[in-house]
Tab-separated table of C-alpha atoms in Angstrom:
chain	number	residue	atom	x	y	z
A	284	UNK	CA	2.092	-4.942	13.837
A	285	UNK	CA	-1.042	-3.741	16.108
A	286	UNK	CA	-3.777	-4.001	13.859
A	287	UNK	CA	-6.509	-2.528	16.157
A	288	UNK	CA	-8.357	-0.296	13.809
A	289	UNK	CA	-8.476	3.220	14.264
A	290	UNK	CA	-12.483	4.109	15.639
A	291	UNK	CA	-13.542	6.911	13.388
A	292	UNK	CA	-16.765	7.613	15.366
A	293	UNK	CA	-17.142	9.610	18.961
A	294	UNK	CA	-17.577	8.119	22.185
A	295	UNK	CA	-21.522	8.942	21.861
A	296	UNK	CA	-21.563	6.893	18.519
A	297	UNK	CA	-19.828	4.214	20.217
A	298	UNK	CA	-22.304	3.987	23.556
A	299	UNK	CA	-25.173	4.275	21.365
A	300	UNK	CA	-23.832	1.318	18.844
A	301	UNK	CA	-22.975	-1.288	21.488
A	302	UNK	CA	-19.446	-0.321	20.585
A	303	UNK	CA	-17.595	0.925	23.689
A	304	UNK	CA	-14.920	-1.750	23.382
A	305	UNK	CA	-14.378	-1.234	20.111
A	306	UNK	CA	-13.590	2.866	21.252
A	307	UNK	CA	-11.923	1.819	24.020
A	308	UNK	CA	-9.196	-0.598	22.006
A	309	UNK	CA	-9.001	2.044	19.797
A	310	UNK	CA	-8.040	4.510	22.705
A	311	UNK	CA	-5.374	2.203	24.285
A	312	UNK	CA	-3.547	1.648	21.165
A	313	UNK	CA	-3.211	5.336	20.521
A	314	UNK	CA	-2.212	5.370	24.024
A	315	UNK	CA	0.478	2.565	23.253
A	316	UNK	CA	1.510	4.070	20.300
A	317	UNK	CA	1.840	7.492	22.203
A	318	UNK	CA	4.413	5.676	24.179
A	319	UNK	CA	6.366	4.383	21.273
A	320	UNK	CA	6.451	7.351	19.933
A	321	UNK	CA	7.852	9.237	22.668
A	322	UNK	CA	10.706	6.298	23.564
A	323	UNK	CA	11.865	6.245	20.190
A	324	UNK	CA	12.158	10.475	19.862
A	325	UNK	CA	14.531	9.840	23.848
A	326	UNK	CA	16.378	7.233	22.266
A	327	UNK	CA	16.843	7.970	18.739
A	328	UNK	CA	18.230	11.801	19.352
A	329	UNK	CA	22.154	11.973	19.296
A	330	UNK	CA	22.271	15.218	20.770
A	331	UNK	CA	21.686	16.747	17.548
A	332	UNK	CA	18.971	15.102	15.612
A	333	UNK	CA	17.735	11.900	14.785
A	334	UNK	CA	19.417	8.486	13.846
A	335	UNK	CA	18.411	7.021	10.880
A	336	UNK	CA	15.582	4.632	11.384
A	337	UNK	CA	14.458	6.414	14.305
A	338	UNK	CA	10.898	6.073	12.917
A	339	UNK	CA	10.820	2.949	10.903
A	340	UNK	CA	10.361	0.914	14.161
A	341	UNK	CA	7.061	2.639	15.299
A	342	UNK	CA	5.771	3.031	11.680
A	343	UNK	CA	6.366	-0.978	11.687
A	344	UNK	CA	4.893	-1.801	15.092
A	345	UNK	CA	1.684	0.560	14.763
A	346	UNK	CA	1.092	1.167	10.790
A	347	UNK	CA	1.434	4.712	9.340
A	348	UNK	CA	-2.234	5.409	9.875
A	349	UNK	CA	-2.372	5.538	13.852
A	350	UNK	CA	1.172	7.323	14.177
A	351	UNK	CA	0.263	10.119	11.867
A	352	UNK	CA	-3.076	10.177	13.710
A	353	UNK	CA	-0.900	10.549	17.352
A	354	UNK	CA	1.441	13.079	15.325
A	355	UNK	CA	-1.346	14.985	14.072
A	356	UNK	CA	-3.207	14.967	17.414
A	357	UNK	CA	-0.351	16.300	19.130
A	358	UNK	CA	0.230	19.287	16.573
A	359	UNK	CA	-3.151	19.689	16.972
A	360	UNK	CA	-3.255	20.178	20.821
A	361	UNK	CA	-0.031	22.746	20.710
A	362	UNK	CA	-1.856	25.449	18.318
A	363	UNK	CA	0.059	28.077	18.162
A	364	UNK	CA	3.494	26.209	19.270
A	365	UNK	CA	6.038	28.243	17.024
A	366	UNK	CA	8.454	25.588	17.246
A	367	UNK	CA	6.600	23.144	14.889
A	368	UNK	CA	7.094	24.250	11.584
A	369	UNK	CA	4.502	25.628	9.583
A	370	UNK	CA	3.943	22.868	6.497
A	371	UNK	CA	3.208	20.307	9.781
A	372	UNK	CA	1.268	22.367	11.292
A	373	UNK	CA	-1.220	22.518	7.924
A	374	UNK	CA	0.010	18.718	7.386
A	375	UNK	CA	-1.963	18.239	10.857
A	376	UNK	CA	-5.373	19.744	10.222
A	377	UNK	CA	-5.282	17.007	6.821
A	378	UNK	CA	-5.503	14.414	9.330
A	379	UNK	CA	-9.141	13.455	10.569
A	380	UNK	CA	-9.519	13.070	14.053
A	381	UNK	CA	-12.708	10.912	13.525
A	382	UNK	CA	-14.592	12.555	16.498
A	383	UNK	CA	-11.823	12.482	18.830
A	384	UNK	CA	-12.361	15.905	21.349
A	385	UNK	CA	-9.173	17.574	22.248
A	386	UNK	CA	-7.491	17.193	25.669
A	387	UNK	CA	-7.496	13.881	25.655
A	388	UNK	CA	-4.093	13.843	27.009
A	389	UNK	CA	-3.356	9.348	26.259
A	390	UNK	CA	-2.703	10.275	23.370
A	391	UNK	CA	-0.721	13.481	23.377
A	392	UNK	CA	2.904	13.067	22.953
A	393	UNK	CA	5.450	14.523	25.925
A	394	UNK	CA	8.820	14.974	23.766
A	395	UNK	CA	9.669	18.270	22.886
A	396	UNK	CA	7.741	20.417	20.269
A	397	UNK	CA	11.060	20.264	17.670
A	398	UNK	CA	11.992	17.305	18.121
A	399	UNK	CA	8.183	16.308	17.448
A	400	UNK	CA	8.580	18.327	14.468
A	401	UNK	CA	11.744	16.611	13.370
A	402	UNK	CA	10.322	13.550	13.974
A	403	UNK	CA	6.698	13.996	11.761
A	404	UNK	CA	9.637	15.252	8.724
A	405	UNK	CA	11.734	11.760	9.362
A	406	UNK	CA	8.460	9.492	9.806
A	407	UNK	CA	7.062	10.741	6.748
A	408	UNK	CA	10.066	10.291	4.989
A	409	UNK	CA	9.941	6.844	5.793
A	410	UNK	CA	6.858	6.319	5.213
A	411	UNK	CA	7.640	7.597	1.576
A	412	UNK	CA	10.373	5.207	0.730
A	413	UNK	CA	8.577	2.055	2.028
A	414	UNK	CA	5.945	3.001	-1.209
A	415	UNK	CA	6.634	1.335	-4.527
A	416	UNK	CA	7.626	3.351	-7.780
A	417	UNK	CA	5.484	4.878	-9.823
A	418	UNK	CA	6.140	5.570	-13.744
A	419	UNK	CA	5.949	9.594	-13.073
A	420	UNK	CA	8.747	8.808	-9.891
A	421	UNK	CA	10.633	7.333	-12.450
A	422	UNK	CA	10.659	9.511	-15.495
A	423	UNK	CA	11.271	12.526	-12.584
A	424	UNK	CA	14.637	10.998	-11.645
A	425	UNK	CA	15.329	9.991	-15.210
A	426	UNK	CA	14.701	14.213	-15.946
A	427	UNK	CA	16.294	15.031	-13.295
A	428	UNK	CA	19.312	13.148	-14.134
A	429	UNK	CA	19.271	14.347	-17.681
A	430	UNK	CA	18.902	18.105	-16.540
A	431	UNK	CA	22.320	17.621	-14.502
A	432	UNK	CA	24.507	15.997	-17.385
A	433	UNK	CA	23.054	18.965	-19.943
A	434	UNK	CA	24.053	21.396	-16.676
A	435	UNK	CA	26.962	20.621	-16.453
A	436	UNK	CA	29.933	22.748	-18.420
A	437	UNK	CA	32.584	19.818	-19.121
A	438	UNK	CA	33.055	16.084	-18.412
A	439	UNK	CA	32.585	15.880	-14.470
A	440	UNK	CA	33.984	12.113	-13.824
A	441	UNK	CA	37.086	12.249	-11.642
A	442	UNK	CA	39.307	11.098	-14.801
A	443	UNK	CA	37.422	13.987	-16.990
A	444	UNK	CA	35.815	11.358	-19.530
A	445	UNK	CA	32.646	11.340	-18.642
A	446	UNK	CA	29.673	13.335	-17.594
A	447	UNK	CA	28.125	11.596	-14.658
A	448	UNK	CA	25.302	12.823	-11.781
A	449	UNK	CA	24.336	10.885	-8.736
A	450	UNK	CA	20.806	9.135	-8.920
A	451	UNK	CA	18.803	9.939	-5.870
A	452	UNK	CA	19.515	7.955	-2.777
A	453	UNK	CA	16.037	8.441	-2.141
A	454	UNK	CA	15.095	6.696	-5.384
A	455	UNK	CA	17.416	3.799	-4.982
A	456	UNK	CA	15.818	3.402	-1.838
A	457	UNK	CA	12.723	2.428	-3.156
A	458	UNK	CA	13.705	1.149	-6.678
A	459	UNK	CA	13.865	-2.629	-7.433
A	460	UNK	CA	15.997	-4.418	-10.126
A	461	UNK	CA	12.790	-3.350	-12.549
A	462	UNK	CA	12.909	-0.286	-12.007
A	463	UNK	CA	16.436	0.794	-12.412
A	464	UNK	CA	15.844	-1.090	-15.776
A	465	UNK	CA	12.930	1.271	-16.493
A	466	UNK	CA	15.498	4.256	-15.439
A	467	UNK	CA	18.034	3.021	-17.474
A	468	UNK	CA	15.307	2.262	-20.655
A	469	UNK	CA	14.304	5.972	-20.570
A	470	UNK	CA	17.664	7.626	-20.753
A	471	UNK	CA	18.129	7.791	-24.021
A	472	UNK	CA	22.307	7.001	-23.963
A	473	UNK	CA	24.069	4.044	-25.290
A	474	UNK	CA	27.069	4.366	-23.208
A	475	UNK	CA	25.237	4.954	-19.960
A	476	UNK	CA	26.142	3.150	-16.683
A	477	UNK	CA	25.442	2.788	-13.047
A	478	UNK	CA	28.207	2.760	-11.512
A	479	UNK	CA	30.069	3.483	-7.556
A	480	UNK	CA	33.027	5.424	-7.544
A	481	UNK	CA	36.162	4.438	-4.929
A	482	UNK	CA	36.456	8.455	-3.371
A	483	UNK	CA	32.811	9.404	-3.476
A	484	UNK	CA	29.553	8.040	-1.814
A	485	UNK	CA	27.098	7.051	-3.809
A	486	UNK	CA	25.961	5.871	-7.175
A	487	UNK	CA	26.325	7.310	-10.106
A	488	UNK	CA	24.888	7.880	-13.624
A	489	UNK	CA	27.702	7.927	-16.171
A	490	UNK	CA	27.866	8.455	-19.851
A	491	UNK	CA	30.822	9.198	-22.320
A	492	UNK	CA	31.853	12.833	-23.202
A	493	UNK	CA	31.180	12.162	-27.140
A	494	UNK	CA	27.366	11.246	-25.808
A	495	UNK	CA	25.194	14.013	-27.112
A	496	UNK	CA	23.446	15.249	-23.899
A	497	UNK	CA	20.804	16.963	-25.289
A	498	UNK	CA	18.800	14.051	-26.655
A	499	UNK	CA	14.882	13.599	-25.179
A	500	UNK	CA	14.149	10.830	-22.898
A	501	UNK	CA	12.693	7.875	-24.475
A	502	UNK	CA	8.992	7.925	-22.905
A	503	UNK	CA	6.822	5.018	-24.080
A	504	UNK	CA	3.290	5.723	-25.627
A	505	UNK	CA	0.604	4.074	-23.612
A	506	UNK	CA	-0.734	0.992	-26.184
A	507	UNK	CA	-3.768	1.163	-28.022
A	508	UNK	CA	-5.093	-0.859	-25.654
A	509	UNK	CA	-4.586	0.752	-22.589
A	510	UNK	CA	-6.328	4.158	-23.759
A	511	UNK	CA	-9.075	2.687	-25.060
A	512	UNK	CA	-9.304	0.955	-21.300
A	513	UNK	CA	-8.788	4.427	-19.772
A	514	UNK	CA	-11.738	5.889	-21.781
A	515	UNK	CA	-15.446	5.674	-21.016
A	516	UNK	CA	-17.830	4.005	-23.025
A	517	UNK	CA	-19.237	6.381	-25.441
A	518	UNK	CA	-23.267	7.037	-25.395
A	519	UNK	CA	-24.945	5.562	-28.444
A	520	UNK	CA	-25.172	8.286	-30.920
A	521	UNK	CA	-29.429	9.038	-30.471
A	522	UNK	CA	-31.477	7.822	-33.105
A	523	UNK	CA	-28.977	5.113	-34.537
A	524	UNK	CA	-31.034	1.963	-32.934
A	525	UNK	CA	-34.016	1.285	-31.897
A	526	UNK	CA	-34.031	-0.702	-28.671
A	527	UNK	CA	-35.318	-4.383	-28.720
A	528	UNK	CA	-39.078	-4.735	-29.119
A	529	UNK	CA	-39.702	-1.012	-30.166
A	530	UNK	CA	-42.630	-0.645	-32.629
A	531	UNK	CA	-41.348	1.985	-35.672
């Protein structure tokens, strides 16, 4: 990975800290990441939209940081540019620019403005699933799950004995051995299974049609422990002590 930090002062900063160099490094790897950018858009399009992996490549080489920040800066030079979608548009103006004046065309991308915007949707994606789980990512899949086996009118399986709903390929993109185990722990059936099925992509949450559906998930208290970590330290009530020394 480049690891050339992103300079987050402007080029007067810079010549007035001794720090040119520092700017300058900062400049040529948005420049080089400009370029990666635009070679993987030409040769990750299929004529129709992107490959998969188009933009784990440049999010490796460069860090998320600096290609959201040559993303952003692009958005932000096309104001106005109806073919970028809206949300990126506001997605851009999150992203600080850390003094950077526009028309500072090294770092401005040259692809077209929708595949740019397909590109920001796919990189962020990616992005996403290279995070770990968090307990709230978890319990929303295990709801989510439980909302489609209660949805659903009869047993869905292909032999009719079970009700069954596809966990998130998003979420078993990210999820380790743990935290399937967590998934699994907060559905609150004793005949439920992961399991692939031969005609269908995917895998699948399965229970039995004599489950009842309409149990609540088992959610874990936080321990004593924990809350009393997650609170502040109360103020001594006044007038309880004296401090050390203090004449009566």
């Amino acid at each position: 990975m480049d690891k050339t930090p992103i300079y987050k002062y402007p080029a007067n900063y810079a010549r007035e800290k001794g720090e040119l160099e520092l700017y300058r490094a900062s400049l040529a790897a948005h420049a080089a990441c400009k370029c990666a950018i635009d070679d993987a858009i030409l040769d990750g399009w299929d004529g129709m939209n992107f490959v998969p992996g188009t933009a784990r490549k440049v999010l490796g080489q460069f860090g998320p940081e600096r290609v959201f920040f040559v993303l952003a800066y692009t958005v932000r030079e096309r104001k106005g540019d109806t073919r970028i979608t809206g949300h990126n548009q506001s997605w851009a103006k999150t992203i600080p620019l850390y003094g950077l004046q526009r028309g500072r065309g090294s770092c401005t991308l040259e692809s077209h403005s929708t595949k740019v915007d397909l590109f920001i949707d796919m990189a962020q994606k990616e992005y996403l699933l290279s995070l770990p789980l968090k307990r709230e990512d978890i319990q929303a899949e295990a709801e989510r799950i439980l909302a489609e086996f209660q949805d659903a009118n009869e047993p869905n399986s292909p032999n009719g004995t079970h009700y069954m709903a596809q966990v998130s390929p998003d979420f078993l993109a990210r999820a380790n051995t743990k935290d399937q185990d967590r998934l699994m722990a907060m559905l609150p059936f004793q005949t439920l299974t992961l399991s692939t099925l031969n005609d269908r992509k995917g895998t699948f949450a399965l229970i039995r049609q004599d489950e009842n559906r309409f149990r609540p998930l088992r959610l874990r208290k936080p321990s004593a422990r924990k809350k009393l970590q997650k609170q502040p330290d109360a103020p001594s009530p006044a007038g309880k002590m004296k401090p050390k020394g203090q004449e009566l």
